[in-house]
CSV table of C-alpha atoms and ligand atoms in Angstrom, one decimal:
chain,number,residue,atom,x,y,z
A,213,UNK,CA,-66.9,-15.3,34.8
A,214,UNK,CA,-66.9,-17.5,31.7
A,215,UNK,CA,-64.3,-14.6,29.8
A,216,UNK,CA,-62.6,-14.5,32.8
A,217,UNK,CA,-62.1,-18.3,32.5
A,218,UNK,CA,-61.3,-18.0,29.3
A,219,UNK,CA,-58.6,-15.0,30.1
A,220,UNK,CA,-56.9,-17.5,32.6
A,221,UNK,CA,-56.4,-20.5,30.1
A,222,UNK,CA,-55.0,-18.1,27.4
A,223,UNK,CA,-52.9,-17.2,30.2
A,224,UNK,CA,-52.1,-20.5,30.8
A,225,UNK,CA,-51.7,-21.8,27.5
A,226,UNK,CA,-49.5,-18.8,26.5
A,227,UNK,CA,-47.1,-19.9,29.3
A,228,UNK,CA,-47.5,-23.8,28.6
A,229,UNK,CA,-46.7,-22.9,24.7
A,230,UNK,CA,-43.3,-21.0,25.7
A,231,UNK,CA,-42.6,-23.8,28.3
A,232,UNK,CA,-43.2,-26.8,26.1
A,233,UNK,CA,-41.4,-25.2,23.3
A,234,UNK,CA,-38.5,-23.7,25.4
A,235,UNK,CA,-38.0,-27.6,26.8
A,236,UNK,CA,-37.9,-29.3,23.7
A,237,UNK,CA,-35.0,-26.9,22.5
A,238,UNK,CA,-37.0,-26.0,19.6
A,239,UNK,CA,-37.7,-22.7,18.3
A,240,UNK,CA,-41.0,-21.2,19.5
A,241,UNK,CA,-43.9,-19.9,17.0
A,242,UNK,CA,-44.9,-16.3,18.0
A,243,UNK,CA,-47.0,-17.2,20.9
A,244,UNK,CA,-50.3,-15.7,20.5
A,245,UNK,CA,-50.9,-13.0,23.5
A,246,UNK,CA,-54.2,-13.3,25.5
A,247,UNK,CA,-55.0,-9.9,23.9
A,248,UNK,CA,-55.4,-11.7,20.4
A,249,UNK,CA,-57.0,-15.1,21.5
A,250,UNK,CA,-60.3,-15.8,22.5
A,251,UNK,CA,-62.0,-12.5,21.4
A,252,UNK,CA,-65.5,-13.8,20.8
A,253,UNK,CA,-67.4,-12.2,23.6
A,254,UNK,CA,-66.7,-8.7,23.0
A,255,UNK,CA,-67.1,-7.3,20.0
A,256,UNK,CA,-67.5,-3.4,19.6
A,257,UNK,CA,-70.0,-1.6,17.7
A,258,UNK,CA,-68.2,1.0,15.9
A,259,UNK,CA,-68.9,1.7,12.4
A,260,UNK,CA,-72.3,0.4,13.2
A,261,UNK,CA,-73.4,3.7,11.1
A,262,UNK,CA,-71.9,3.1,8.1
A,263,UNK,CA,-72.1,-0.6,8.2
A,264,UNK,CA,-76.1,-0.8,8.4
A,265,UNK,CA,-78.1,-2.2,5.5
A,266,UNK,CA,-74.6,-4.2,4.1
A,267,UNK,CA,-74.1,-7.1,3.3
A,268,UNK,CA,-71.3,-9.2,3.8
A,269,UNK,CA,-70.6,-12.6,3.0
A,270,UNK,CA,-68.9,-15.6,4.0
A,271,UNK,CA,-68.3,-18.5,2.1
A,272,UNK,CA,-66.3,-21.5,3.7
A,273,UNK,CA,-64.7,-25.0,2.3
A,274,UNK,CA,-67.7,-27.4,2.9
A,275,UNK,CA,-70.9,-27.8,5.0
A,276,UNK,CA,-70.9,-29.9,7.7
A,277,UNK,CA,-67.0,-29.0,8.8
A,278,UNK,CA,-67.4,-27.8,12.5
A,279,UNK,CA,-64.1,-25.7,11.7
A,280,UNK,CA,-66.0,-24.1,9.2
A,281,UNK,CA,-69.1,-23.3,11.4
A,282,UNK,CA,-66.8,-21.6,14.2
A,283,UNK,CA,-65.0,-19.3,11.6
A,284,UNK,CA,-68.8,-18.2,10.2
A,285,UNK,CA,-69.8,-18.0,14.2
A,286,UNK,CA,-67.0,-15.6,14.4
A,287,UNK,CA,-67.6,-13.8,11.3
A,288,UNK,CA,-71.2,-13.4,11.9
A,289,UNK,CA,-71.2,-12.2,15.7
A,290,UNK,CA,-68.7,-9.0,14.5
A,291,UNK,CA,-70.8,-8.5,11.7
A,292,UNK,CA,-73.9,-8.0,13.3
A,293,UNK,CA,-72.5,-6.0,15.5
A,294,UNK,CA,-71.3,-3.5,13.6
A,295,UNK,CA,-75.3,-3.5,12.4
A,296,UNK,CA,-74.6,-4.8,9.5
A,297,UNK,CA,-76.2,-8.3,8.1
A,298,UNK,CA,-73.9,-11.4,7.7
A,299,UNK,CA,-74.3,-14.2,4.7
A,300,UNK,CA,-73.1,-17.5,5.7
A,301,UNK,CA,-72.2,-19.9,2.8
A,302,UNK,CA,-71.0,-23.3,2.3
A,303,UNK,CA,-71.4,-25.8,-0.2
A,304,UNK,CA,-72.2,-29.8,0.2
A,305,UNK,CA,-68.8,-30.8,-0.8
A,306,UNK,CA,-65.5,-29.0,-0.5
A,307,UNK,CA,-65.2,-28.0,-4.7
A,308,UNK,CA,-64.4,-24.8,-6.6
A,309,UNK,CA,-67.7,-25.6,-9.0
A,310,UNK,CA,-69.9,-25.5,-5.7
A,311,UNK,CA,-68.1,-22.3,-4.5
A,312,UNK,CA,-68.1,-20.9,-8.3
A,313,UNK,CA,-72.2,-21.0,-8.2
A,314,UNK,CA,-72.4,-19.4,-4.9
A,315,UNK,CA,-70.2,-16.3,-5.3
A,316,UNK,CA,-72.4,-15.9,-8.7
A,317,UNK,CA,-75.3,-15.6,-6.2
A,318,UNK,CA,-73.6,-13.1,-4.2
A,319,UNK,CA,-72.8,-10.8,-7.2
A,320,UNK,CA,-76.4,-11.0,-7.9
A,321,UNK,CA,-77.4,-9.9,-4.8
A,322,UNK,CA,-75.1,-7.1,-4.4
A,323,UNK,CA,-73.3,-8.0,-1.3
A,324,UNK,CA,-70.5,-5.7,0.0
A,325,UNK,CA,-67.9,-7.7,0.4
A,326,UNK,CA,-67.1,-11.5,0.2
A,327,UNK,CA,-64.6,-13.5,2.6
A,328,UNK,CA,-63.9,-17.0,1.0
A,329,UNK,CA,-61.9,-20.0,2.3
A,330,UNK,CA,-60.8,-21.2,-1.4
A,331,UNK,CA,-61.5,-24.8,-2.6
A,332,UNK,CA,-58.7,-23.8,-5.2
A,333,UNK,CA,-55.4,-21.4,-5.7
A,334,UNK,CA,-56.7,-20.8,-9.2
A,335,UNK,CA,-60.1,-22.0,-10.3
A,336,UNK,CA,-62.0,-19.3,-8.6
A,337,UNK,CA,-60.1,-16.1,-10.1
A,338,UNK,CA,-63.0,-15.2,-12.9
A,339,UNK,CA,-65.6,-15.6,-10.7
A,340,UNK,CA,-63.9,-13.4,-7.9
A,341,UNK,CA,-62.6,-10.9,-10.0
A,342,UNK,CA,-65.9,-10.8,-11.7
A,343,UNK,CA,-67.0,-9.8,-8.0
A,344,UNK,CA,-64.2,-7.5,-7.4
A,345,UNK,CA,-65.4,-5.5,-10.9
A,346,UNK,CA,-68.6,-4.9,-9.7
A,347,UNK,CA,-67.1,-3.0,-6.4
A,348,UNK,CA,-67.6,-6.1,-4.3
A,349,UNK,CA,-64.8,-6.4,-1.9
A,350,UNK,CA,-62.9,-9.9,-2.0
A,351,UNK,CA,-61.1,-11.5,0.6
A,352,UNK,CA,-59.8,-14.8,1.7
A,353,UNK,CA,-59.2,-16.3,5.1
A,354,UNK,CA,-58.1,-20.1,5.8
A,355,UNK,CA,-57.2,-21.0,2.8
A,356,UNK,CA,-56.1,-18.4,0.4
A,357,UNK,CA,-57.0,-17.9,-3.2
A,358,UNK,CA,-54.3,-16.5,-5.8
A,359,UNK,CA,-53.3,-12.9,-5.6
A,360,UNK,CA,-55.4,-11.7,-8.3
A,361,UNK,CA,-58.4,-13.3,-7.2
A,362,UNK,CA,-58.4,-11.3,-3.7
A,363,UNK,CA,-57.6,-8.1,-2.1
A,364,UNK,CA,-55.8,-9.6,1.2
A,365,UNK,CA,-56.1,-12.9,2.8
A,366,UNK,CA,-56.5,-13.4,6.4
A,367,UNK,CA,-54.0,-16.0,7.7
A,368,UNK,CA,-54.5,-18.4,10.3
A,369,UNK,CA,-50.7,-18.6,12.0
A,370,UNK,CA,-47.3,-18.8,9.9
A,371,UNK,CA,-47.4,-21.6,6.9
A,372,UNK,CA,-43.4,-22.4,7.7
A,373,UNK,CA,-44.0,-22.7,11.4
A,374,UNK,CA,-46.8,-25.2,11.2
A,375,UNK,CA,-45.4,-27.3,8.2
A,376,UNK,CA,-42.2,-27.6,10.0
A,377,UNK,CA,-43.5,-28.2,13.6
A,378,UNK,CA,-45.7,-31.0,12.4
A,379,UNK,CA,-42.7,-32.9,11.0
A,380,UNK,CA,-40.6,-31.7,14.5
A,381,UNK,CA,-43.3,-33.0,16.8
A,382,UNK,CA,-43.9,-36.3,14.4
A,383,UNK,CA,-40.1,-36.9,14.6
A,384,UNK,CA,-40.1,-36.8,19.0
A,385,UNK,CA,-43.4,-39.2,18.6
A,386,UNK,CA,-41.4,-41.9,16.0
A,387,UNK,CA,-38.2,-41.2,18.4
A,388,UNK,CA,-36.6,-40.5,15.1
A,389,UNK,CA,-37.1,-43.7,13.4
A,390,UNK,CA,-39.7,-45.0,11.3
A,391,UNK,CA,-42.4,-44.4,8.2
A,392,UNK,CA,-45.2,-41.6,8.4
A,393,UNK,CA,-47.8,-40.2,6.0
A,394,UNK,CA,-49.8,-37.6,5.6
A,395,UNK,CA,-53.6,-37.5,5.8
A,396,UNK,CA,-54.4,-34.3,4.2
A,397,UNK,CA,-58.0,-33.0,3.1
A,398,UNK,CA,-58.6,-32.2,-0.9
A,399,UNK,CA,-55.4,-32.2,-2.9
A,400,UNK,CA,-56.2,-28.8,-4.4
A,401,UNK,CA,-56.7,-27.0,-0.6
A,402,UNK,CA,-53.9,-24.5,-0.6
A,403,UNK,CA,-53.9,-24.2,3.2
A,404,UNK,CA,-52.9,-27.5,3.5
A,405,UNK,CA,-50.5,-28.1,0.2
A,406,UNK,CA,-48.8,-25.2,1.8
A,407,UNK,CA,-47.9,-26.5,4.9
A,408,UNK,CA,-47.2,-29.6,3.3
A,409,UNK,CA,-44.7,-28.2,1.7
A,410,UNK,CA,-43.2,-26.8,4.1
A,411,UNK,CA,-43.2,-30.5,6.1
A,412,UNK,CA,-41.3,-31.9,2.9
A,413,UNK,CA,-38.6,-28.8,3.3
A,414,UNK,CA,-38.2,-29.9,7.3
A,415,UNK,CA,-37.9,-33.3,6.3
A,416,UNK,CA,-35.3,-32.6,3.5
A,417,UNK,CA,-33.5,-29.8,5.7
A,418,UNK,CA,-32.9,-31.3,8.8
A,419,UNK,CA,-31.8,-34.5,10.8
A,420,UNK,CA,-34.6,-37.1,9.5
A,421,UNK,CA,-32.6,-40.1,7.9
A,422,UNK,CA,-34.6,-42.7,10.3
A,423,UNK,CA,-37.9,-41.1,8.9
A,424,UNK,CA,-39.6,-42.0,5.8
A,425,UNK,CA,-42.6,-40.2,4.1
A,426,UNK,CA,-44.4,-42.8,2.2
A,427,UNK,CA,-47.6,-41.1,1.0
A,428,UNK,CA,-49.8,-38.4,1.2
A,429,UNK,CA,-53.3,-39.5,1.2
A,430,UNK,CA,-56.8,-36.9,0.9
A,431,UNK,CA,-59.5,-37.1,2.8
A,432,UNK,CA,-61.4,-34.6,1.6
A,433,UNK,CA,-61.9,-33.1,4.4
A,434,UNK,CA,-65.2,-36.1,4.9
A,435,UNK,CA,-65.4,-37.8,7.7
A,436,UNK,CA,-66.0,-41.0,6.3
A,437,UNK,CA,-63.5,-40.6,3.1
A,438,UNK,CA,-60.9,-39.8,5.7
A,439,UNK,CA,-61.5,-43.0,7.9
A,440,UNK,CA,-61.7,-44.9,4.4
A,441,UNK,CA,-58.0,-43.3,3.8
A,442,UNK,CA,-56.8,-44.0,7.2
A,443,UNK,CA,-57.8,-47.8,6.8
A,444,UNK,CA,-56.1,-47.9,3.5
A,445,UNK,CA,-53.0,-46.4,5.1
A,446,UNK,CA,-52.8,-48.4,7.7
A,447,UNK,CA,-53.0,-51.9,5.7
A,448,UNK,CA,-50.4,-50.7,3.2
A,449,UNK,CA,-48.0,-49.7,5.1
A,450,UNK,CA,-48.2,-52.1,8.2
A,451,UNK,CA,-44.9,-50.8,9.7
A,452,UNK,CA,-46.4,-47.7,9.5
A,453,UNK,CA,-45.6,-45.2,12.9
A,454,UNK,CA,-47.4,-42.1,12.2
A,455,UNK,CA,-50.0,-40.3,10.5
A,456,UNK,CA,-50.3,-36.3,10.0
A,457,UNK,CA,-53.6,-34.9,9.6
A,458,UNK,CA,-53.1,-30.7,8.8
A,459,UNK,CA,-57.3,-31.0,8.9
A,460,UNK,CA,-59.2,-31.2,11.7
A,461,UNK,CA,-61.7,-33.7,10.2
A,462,UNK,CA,-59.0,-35.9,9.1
A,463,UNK,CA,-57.2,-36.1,12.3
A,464,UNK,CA,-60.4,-36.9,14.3
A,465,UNK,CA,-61.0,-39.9,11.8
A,466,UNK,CA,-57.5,-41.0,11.9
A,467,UNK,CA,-57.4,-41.0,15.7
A,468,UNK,CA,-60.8,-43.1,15.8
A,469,UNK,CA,-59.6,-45.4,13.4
A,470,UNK,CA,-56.3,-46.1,15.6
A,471,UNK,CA,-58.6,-46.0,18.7
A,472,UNK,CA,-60.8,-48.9,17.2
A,473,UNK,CA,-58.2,-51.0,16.0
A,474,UNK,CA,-56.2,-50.9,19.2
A,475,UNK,CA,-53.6,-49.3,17.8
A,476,UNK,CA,-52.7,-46.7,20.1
A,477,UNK,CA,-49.0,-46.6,20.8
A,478,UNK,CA,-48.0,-48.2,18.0
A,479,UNK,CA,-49.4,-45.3,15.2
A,480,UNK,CA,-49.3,-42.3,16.4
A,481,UNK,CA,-51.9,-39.3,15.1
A,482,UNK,CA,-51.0,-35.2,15.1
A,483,UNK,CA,-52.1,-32.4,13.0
A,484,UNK,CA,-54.2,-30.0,13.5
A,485,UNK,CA,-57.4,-30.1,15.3
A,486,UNK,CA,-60.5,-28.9,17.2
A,487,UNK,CA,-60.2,-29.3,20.7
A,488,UNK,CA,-63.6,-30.1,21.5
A,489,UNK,CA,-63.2,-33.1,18.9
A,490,UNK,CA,-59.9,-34.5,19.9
A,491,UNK,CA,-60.4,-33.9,23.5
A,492,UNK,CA,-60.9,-37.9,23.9
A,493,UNK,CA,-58.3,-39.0,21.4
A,494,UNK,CA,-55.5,-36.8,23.4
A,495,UNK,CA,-56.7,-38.2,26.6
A,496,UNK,CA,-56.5,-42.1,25.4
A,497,UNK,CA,-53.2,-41.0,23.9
A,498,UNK,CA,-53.7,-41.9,20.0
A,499,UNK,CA,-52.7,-38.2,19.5
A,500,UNK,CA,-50.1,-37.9,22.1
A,501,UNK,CA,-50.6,-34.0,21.2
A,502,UNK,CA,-51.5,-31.7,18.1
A,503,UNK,CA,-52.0,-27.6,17.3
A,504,UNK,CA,-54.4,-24.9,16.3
A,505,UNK,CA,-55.3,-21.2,16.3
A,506,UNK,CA,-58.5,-20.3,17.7
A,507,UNK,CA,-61.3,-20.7,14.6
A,508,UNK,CA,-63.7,-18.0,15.6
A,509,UNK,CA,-60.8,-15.9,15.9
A,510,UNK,CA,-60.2,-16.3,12.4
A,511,UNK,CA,-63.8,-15.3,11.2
A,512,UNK,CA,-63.9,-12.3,13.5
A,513,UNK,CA,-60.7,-10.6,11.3
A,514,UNK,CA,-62.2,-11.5,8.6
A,515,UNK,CA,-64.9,-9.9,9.5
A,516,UNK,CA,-62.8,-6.5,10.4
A,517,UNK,CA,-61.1,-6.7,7.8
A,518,UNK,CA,-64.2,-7.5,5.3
A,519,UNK,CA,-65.5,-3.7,7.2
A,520,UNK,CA,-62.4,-1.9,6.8
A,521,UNK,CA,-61.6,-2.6,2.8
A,522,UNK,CA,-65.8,-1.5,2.9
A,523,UNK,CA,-65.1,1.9,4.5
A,524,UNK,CA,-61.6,2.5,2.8
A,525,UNK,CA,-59.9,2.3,5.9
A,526,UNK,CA,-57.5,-0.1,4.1
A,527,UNK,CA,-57.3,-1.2,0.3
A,528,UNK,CA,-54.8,-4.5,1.2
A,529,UNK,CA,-51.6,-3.0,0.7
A,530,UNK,CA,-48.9,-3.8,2.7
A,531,UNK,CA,-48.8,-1.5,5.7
A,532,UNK,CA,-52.4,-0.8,5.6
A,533,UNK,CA,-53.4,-1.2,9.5
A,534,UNK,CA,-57.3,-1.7,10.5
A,535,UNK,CA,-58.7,-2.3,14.4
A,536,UNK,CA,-60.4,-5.7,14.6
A,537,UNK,CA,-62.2,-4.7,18.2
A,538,UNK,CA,-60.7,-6.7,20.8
A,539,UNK,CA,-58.6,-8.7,18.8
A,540,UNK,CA,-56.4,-5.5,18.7
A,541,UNK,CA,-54.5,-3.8,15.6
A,542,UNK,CA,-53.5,-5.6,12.9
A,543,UNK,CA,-50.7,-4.7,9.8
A,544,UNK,CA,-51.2,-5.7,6.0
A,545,UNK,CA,-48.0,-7.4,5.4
A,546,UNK,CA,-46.6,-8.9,2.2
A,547,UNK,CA,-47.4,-13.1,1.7
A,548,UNK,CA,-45.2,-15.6,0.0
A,549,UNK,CA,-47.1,-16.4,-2.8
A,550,UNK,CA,-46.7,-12.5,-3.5
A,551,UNK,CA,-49.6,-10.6,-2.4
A,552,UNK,CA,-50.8,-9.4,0.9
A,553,UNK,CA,-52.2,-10.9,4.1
A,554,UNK,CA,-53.0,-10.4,7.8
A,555,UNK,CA,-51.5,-13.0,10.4
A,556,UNK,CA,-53.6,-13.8,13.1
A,557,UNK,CA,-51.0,-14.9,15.2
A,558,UNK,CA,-49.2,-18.5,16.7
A,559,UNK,CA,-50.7,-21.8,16.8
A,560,UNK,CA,-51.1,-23.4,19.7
A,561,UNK,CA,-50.1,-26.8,21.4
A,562,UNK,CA,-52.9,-29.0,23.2
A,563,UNK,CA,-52.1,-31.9,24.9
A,564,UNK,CA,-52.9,-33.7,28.0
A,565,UNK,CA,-52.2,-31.0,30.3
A,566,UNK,CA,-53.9,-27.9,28.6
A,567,UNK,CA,-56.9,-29.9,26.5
A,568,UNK,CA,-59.9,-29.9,29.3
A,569,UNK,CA,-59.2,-26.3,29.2
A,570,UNK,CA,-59.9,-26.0,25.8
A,571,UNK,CA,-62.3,-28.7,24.4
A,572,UNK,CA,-65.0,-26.3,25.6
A,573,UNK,CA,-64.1,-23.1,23.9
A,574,UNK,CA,-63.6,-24.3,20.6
B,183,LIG,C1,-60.1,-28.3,8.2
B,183,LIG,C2,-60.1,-27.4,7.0
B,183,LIG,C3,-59.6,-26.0,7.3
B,183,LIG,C4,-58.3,-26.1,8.0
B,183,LIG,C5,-58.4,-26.9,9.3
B,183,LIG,C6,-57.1,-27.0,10.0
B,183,LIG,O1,-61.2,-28.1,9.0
B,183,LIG,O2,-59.4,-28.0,6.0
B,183,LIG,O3,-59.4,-25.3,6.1
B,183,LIG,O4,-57.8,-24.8,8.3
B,183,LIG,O5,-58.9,-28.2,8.9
């Protein structure tokens, strides 16, 4: 009943995604197909053979993050099915020293594989390829780490489409005219530099002369240090129209903060976000609408793909392909930054039509 409920809003997102999209003239992000949404209640066993008595770890951004609890949630349920045993990391804060000192732990106890949602591009290359020496298999998911520090990273939807969807979706809420900023979460996340990056190209590409970026602030992905940047944003720039949040703790705190100071209608909030945490801020309207990918999904291919670079069903080449269960088959393809990832597929819109649907599942 419950799957079946959540086969039906897939459905119906799916179609609302193309609508929406289709309507606004805009070009669509791969919609994500039921198939490959939604997959946490069925996870197969196979492999269980091979996989029993591993290890395999994951190691997120920061404790605390319910983002990073639904990816682990993911991770773990396909883990343990496959009859292995899952780690689940996460440091206080959302550094690369914190992150450094735990994948030291997991070398020393011998884990099979290690999936990590990088604090930095960089900082955490000895430390991983110290792992990847020893025969530990090293992945990335969320936010990647640098080619030589991984094998393949597992990404969350298209870096282009988000970045410039954010900015399209901003521009239709500022009807075109008006200053915005961004609300990011550490400056040295490269999920989020990414698509930021990709919101400056939109803005410097297309029709945005009325629009004005006027800073980029960090949150940290902390509740309160995001609020504290919101509030700071706000009395700076009081013409200010709208605020992007690519983080799903910063757009929560953003949204309360225009909640509480009656600012709704005047600044408008979008980004990315959970909808079981923004459920209440779409319905009051602070963020007339905003996107995401289905978490747990996330954690699950990681988990696959943790399993499959453990048997030797893939190495993370291009054009390796591995079955993630009922998230279906998935491709190694070639990334930007010149390795290799797996896309999980297109983010999705929530807004006030589609969000009671969703503030349940994730
Ligand atoms: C936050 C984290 C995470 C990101 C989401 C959108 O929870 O920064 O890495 O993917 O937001």
């Amino acid at each position: 009943m419950k799957k079946m409920k959540k086969v039906l809003s897939l459905v119906l997102v799916f179609s609302m995604v193309l609508a929406l999209f289709t309507a606004c003239g805009k070009k669509a992000p791969d919609a994500q197909t039921p198939a490959q949404g939604g997959s946490t209640g069925t996870t197969d066993s196979a492999g269980a053979d091979s996989m029993a008595g591993k290890n395999f770890a994951i190691l997120v951004k920061s404790a605390g993050n319910p983002y990073n609890e639904k990816e682990s949630s993911g991770f773990k349920e396909v883990i343990e099915a496959a009859g292995a045993t899952a780690i689940l990391k996460a440091p206080e804060a959302a550094t690369a020293e914190a992150q450094i000192t735990m994948i030291n732990e997991l070398i020393a106890q011998k884990v099979s594989a290690i999936a990590i949602a990088g604090n930095d591009f960089d900082a955490l290359q000895p430390a991983l390829k110290k792992a990847m020496d020893q025969g530990i298999k090293v992945l990335s998911l969320d936010a990647a780490v640098n080619k030589d520090s991984r094998m393949v990273h597992i990404n969350q939807a298209d870096s282009e489409k988000i970045g410039r969807t954010l900015i399209q979706a901003t521009k239709e809420m500022v009807k075109g005219e008006g200053q915005i900023a961004i609300l990011s979460a550490t400056s040295q996340a490269a999920n989020q530099n990414t698509w930021i990056e990709w919101m400056k190209k939109e803005l410097e590409e297309g029709d945005y002369k009325g629009i004005e970026l006027v800073k980029i602030a960090y949150g940290d992905d902390e509740f309160q240090k995001s609020v504290d940047e919101t509030e700071a944003l706000l009395k700076n720039y009081p013409d200010l129209k709208a605020i992007i949040a690519p983080t799903t703790v910063g757009i929560a705190a953003a949204s309360k903060v225009v909640t509480d100071k009656g600012l709704i209608g005047k600044v408008a909030v979008t980004g990315l976000g959970l909808p079981s945490e923004m459920a209440e801020y779409i319905a009051n309207g602070s963020c007339p609408w905003m996107y995401l990918w289905n978490p747990i999904d996330v954690g699950s291919l990681a988990a696959y793909a943790s399993m499959a670079l453990v048997k030797g069903d893939i190495t993370g080449a291009a054009g390796d392909k591995f079955d993630a269960g009922s998230l279906g088959s998935y491709e190694v393809i070639s990334a930007a930054d010149g390795g290799t990832e797996v896309l999980l597929g297109a983010p999705f819109k929530f807004d006030k039509d589609n969000i009671d649907e969703w503030k349940t599942v994730y």
